[in-house]
Coordinates of N, CA, C and O in Angstrom, one line a residue:
X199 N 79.1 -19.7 32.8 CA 80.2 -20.1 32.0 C 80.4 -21.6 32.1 O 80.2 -22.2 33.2
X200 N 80.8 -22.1 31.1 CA 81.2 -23.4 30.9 C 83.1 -23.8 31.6 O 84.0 -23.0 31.5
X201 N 83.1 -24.4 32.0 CA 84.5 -25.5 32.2 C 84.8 -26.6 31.6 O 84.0 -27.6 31.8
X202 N 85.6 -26.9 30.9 CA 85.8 -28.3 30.6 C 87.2 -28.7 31.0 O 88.2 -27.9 31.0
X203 N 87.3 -29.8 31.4 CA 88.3 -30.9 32.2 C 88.7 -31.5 31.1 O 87.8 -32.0 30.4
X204 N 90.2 -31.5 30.9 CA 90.6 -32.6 30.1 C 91.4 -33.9 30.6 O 92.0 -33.7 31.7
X205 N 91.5 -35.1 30.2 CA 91.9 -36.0 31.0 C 92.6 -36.8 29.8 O 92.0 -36.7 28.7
X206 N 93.7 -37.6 30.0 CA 94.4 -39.1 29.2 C 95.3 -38.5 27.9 O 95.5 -39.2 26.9
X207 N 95.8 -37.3 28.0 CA 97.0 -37.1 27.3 C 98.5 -37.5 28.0 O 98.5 -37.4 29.2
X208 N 99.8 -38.0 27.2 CA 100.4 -38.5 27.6 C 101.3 -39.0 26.4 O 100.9 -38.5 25.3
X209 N 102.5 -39.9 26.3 CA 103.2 -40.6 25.3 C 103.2 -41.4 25.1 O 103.5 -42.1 26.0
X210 N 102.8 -42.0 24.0 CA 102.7 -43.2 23.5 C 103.2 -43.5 22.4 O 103.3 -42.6 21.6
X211 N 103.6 -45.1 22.1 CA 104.5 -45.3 21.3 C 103.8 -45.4 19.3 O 102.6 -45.4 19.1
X212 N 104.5 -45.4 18.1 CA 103.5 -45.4 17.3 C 102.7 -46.6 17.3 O 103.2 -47.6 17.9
X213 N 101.6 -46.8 17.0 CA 101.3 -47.6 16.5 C 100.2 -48.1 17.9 O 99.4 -49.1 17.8
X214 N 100.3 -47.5 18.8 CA 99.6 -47.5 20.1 C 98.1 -46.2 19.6 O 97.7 -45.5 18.6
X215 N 97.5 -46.6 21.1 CA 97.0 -46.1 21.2 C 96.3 -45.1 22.7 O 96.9 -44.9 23.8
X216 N 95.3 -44.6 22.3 CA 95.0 -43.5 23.4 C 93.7 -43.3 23.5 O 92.9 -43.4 22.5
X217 N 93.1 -42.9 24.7 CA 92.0 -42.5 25.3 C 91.9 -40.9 25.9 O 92.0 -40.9 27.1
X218 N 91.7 -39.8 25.3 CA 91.0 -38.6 25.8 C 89.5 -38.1 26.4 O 88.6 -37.9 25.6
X219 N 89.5 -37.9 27.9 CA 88.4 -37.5 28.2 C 87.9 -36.0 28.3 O 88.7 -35.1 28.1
X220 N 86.9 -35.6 28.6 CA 86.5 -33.9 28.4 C 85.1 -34.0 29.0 O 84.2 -34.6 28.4
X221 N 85.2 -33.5 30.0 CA 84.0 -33.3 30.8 C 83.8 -31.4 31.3 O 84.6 -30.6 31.8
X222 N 82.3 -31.2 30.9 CA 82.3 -30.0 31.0 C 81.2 -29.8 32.4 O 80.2 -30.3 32.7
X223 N 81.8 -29.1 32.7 CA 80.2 -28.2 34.4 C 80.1 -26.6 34.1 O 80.7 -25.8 33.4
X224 N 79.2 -26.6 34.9 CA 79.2 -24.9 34.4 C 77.2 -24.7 34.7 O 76.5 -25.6 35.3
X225 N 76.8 -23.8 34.1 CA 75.5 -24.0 34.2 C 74.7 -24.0 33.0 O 73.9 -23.1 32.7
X226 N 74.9 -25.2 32.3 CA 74.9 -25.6 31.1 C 73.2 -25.9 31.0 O 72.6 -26.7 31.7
X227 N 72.6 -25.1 30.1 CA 71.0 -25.1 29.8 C 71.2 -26.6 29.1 O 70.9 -27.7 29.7
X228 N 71.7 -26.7 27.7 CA 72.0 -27.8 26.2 C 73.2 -27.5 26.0 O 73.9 -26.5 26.1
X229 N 73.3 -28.6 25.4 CA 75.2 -28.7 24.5 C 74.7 -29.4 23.3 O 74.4 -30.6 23.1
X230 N 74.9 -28.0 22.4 CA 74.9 -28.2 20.9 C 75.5 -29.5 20.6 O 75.0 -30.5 20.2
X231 N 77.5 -29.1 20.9 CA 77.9 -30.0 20.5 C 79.4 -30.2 21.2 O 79.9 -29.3 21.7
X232 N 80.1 -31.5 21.2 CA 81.4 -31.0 22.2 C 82.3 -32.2 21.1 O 81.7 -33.0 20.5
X233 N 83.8 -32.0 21.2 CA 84.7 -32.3 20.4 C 86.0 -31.9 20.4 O 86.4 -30.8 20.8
X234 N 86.6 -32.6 20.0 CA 88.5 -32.4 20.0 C 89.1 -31.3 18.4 O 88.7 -31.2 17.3
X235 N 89.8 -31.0 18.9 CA 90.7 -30.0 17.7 C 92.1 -30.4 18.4 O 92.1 -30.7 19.6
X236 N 93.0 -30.4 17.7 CA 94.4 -30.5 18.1 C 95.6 -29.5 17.0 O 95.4 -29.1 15.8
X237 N 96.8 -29.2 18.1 CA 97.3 -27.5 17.6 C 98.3 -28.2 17.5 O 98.4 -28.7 18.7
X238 N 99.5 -28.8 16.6 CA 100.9 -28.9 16.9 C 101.6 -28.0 16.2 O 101.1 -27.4 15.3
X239 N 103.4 -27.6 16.8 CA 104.0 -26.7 17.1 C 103.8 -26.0 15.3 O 104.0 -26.7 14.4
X240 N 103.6 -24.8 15.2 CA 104.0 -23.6 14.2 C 102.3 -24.2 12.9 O 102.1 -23.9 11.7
X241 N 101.5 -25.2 13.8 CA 100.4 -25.5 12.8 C 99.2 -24.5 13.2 O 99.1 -23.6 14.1
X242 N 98.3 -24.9 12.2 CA 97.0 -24.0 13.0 C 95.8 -25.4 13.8 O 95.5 -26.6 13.4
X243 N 95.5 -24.8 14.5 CA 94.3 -25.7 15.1 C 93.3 -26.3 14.1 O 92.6 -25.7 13.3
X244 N 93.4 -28.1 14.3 CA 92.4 -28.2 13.3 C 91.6 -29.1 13.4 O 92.2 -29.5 14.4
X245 N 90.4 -30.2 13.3 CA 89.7 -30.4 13.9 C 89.9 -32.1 13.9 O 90.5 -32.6 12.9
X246 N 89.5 -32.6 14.9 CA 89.7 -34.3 15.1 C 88.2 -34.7 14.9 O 87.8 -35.4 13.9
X247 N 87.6 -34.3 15.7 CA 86.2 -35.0 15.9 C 85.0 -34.3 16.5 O 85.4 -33.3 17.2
X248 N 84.2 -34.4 16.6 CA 83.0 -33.4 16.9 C 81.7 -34.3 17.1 O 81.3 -35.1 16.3
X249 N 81.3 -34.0 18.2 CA 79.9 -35.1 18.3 C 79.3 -33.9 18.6 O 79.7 -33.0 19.3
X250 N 77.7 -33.9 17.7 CA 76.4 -33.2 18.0 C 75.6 -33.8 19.1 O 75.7 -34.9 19.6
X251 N 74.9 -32.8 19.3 CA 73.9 -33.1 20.3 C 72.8 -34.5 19.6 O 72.1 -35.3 20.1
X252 N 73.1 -34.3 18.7 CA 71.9 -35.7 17.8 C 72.9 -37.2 17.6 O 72.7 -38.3 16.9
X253 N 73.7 -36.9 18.3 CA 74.9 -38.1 18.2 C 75.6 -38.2 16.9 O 76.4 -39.0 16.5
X254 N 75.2 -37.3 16.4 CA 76.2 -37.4 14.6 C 77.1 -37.1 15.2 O 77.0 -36.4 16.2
X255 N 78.6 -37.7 14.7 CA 79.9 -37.5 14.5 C 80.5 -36.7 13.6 O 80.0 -36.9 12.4
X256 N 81.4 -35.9 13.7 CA 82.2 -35.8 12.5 C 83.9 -35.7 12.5 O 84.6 -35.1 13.3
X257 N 84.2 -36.5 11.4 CA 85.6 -36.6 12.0 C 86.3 -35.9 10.5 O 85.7 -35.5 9.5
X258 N 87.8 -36.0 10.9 CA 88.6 -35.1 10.2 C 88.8 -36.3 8.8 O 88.9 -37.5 9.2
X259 N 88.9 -36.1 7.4 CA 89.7 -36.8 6.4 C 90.4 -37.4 6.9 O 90.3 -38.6 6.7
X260 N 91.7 -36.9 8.2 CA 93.1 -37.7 8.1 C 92.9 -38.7 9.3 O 93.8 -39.6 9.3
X261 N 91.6 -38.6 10.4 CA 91.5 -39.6 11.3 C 90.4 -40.3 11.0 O 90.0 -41.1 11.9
X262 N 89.8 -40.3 10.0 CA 88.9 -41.4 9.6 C 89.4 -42.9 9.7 O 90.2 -43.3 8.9
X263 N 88.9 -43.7 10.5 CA 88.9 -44.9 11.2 C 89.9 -45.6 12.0 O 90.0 -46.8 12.3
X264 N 90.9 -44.3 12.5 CA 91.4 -44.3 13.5 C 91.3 -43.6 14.7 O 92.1 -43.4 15.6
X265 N 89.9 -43.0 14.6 CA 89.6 -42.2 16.0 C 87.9 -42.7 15.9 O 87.4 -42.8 14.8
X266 N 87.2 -42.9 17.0 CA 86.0 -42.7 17.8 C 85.6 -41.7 18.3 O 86.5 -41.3 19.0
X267 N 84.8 -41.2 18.4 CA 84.2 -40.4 19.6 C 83.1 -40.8 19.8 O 82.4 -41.4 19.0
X268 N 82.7 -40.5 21.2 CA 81.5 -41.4 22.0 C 81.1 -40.5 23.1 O 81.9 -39.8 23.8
X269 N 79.9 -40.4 23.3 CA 79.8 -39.3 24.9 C 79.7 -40.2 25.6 O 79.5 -41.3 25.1
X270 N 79.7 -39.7 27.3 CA 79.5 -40.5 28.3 C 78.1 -40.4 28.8 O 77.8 -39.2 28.6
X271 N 77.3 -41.1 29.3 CA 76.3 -41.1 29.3 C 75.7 -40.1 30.9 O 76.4 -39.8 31.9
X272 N 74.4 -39.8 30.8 CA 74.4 -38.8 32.2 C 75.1 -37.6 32.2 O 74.6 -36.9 33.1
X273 N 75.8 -37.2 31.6 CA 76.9 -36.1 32.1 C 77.0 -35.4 30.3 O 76.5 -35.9 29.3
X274 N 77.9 -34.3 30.5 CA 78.3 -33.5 29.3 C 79.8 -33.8 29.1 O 80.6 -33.0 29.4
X275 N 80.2 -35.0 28.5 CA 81.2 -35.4 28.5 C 81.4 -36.4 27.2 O 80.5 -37.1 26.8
X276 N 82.4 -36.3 26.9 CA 83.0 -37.1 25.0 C 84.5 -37.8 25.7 O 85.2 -37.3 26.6
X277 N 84.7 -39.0 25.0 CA 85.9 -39.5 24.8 C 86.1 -39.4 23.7 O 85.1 -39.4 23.0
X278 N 87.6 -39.4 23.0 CA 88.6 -39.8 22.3 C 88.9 -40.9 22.0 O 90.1 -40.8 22.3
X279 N 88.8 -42.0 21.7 CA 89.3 -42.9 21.3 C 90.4 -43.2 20.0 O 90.0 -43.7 19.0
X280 N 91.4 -43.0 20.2 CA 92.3 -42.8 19.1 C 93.4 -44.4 18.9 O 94.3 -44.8 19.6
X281 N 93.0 -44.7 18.0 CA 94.5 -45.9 17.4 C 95.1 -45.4 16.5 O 95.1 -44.3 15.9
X282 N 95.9 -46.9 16.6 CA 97.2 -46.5 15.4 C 98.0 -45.0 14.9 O 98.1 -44.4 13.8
X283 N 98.2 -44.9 15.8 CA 99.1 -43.6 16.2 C 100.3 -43.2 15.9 O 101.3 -43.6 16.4
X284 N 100.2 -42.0 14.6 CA 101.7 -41.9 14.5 C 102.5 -40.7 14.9 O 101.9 -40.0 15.7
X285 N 103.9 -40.3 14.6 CA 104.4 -39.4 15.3 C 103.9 -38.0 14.7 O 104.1 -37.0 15.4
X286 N 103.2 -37.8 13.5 CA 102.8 -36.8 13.1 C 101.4 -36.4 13.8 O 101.0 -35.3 13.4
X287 N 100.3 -37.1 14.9 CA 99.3 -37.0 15.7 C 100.0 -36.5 17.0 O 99.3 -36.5 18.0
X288 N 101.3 -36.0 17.1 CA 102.1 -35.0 18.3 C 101.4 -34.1 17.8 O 101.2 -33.8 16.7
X289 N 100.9 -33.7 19.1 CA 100.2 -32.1 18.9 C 99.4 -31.8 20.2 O 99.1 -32.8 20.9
X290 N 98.9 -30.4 20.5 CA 98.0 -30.3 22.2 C 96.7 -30.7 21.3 O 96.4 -30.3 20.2
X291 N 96.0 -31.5 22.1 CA 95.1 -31.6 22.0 C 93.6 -30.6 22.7 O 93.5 -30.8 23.9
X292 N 92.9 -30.0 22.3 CA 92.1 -29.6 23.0 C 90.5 -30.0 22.6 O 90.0 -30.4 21.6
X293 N 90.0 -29.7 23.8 CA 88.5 -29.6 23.9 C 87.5 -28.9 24.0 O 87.5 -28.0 24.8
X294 N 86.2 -29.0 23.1 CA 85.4 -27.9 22.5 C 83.8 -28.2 22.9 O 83.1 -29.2 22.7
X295 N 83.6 -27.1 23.5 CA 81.8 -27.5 23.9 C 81.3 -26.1 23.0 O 81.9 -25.0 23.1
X296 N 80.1 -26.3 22.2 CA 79.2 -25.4 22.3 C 77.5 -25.6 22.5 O 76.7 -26.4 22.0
X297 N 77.4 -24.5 23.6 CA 76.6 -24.8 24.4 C 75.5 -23.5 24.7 O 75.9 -22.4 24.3
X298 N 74.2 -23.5 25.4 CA 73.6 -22.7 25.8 C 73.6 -22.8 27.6 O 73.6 -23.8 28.2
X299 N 73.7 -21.7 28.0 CA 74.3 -21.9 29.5 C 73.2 -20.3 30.1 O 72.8 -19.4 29.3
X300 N 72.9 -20.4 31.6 CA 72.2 -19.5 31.8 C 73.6 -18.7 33.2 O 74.4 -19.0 34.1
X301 N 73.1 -17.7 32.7 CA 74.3 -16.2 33.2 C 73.6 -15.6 34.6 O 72.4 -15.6 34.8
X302 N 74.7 -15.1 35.3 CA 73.9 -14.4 36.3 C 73.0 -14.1 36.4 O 72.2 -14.6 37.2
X303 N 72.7 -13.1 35.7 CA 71.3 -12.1 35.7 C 70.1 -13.0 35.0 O 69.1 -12.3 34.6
X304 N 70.1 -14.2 34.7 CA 69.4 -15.3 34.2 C 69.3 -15.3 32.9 O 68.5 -16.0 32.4
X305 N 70.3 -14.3 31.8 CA 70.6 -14.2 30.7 C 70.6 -15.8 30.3 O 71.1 -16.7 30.9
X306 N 70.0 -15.9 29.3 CA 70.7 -17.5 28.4 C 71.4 -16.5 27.2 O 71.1 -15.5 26.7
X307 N 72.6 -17.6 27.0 CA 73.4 -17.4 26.2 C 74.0 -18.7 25.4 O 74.1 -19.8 25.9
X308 N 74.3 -18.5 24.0 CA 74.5 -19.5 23.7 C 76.8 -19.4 23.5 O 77.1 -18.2 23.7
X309 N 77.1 -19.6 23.3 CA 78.4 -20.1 24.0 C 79.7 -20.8 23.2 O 79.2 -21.7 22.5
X310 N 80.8 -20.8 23.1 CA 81.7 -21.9 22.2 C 82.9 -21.6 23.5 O 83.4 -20.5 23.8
X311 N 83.2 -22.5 24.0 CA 84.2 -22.7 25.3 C 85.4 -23.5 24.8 O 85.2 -23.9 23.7
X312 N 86.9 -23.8 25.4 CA 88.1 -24.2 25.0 C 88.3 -25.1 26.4 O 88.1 -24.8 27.6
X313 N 88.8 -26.5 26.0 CA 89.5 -26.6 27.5 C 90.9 -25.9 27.5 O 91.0 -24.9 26.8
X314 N 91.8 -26.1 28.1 CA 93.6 -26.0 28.9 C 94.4 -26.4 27.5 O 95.2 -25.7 26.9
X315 N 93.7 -27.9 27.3 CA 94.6 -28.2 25.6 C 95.5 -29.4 26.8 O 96.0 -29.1 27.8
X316 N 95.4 -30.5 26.4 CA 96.5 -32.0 26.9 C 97.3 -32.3 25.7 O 97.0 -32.3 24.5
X317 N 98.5 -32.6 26.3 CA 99.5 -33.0 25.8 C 99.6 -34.2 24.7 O 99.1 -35.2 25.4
X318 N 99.9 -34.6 23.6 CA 99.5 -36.0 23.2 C 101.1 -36.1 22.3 O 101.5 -35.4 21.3
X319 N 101.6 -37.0 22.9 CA 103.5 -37.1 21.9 C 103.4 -38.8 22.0 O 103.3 -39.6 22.9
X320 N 103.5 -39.1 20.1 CA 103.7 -40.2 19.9 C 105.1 -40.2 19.5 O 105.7 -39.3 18.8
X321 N 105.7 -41.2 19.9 CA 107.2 -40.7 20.1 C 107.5 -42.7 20.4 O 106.7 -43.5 20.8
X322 N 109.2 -43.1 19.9 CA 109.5 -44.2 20.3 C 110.6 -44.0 21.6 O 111.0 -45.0 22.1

């Protein structure tokens, strides 16, 4: 099974900005692909950014060129890089790996994992 760690949610003011990290462990064979979705209150989950295993990105219509994503190097891990921030980007943010991972009985499996979800309130 996969884990992912979320890190750098928090309040910030509009027009600020923010940094989200997401590091996954587990016994991860490959990672298709790992990326943010964000849920705010009575919305449905919907997607921010997505990095493939081939370094393609893909980002949402509404955060086009105000978000980055970037992995970290060595490790199974994406940042967030988000500017110009308004109060309607209030929402949990969460984090998304899918991955092939090897199971007890030495099963491979291939996988779509969730982090906890971090807090993100742009607020004055």
């Amino acid at each position: 099974q996969v884990l992912l760690v979320e890190s750098g949610g928090g309040l910030v003011k509009p027009g600020g900005s923010l940094t989200l990290s997401c590091t996954a462990s587990g016994n991860i064979l490959s990672m298709v692909a790992m990326g943010w979705y964000r849920q705010a209150p009575g919305k449905q989950r919907e997607l921010v950014a997505t990095l493939a295993s081939d370094g393609t990105p893909n980002y949402a219509d509404s955060q086009k060129g105000r978000v980055t994503i970037s992995r970290e190097l060595g490790k199974h891990a994406v940042d967030l890089r988000m500017n110009s921030l308004r109060p309607e980007d209030t929402a949990v943010y969460y984090c998304n790996a899918e991955g092939t991972t090897v199971q007890d009985m030495g099963r491979i499996t291939i996988g779509d994992y969730w982090g906890q979800g971090t807090q993100v309130t742009v607020s004055s």
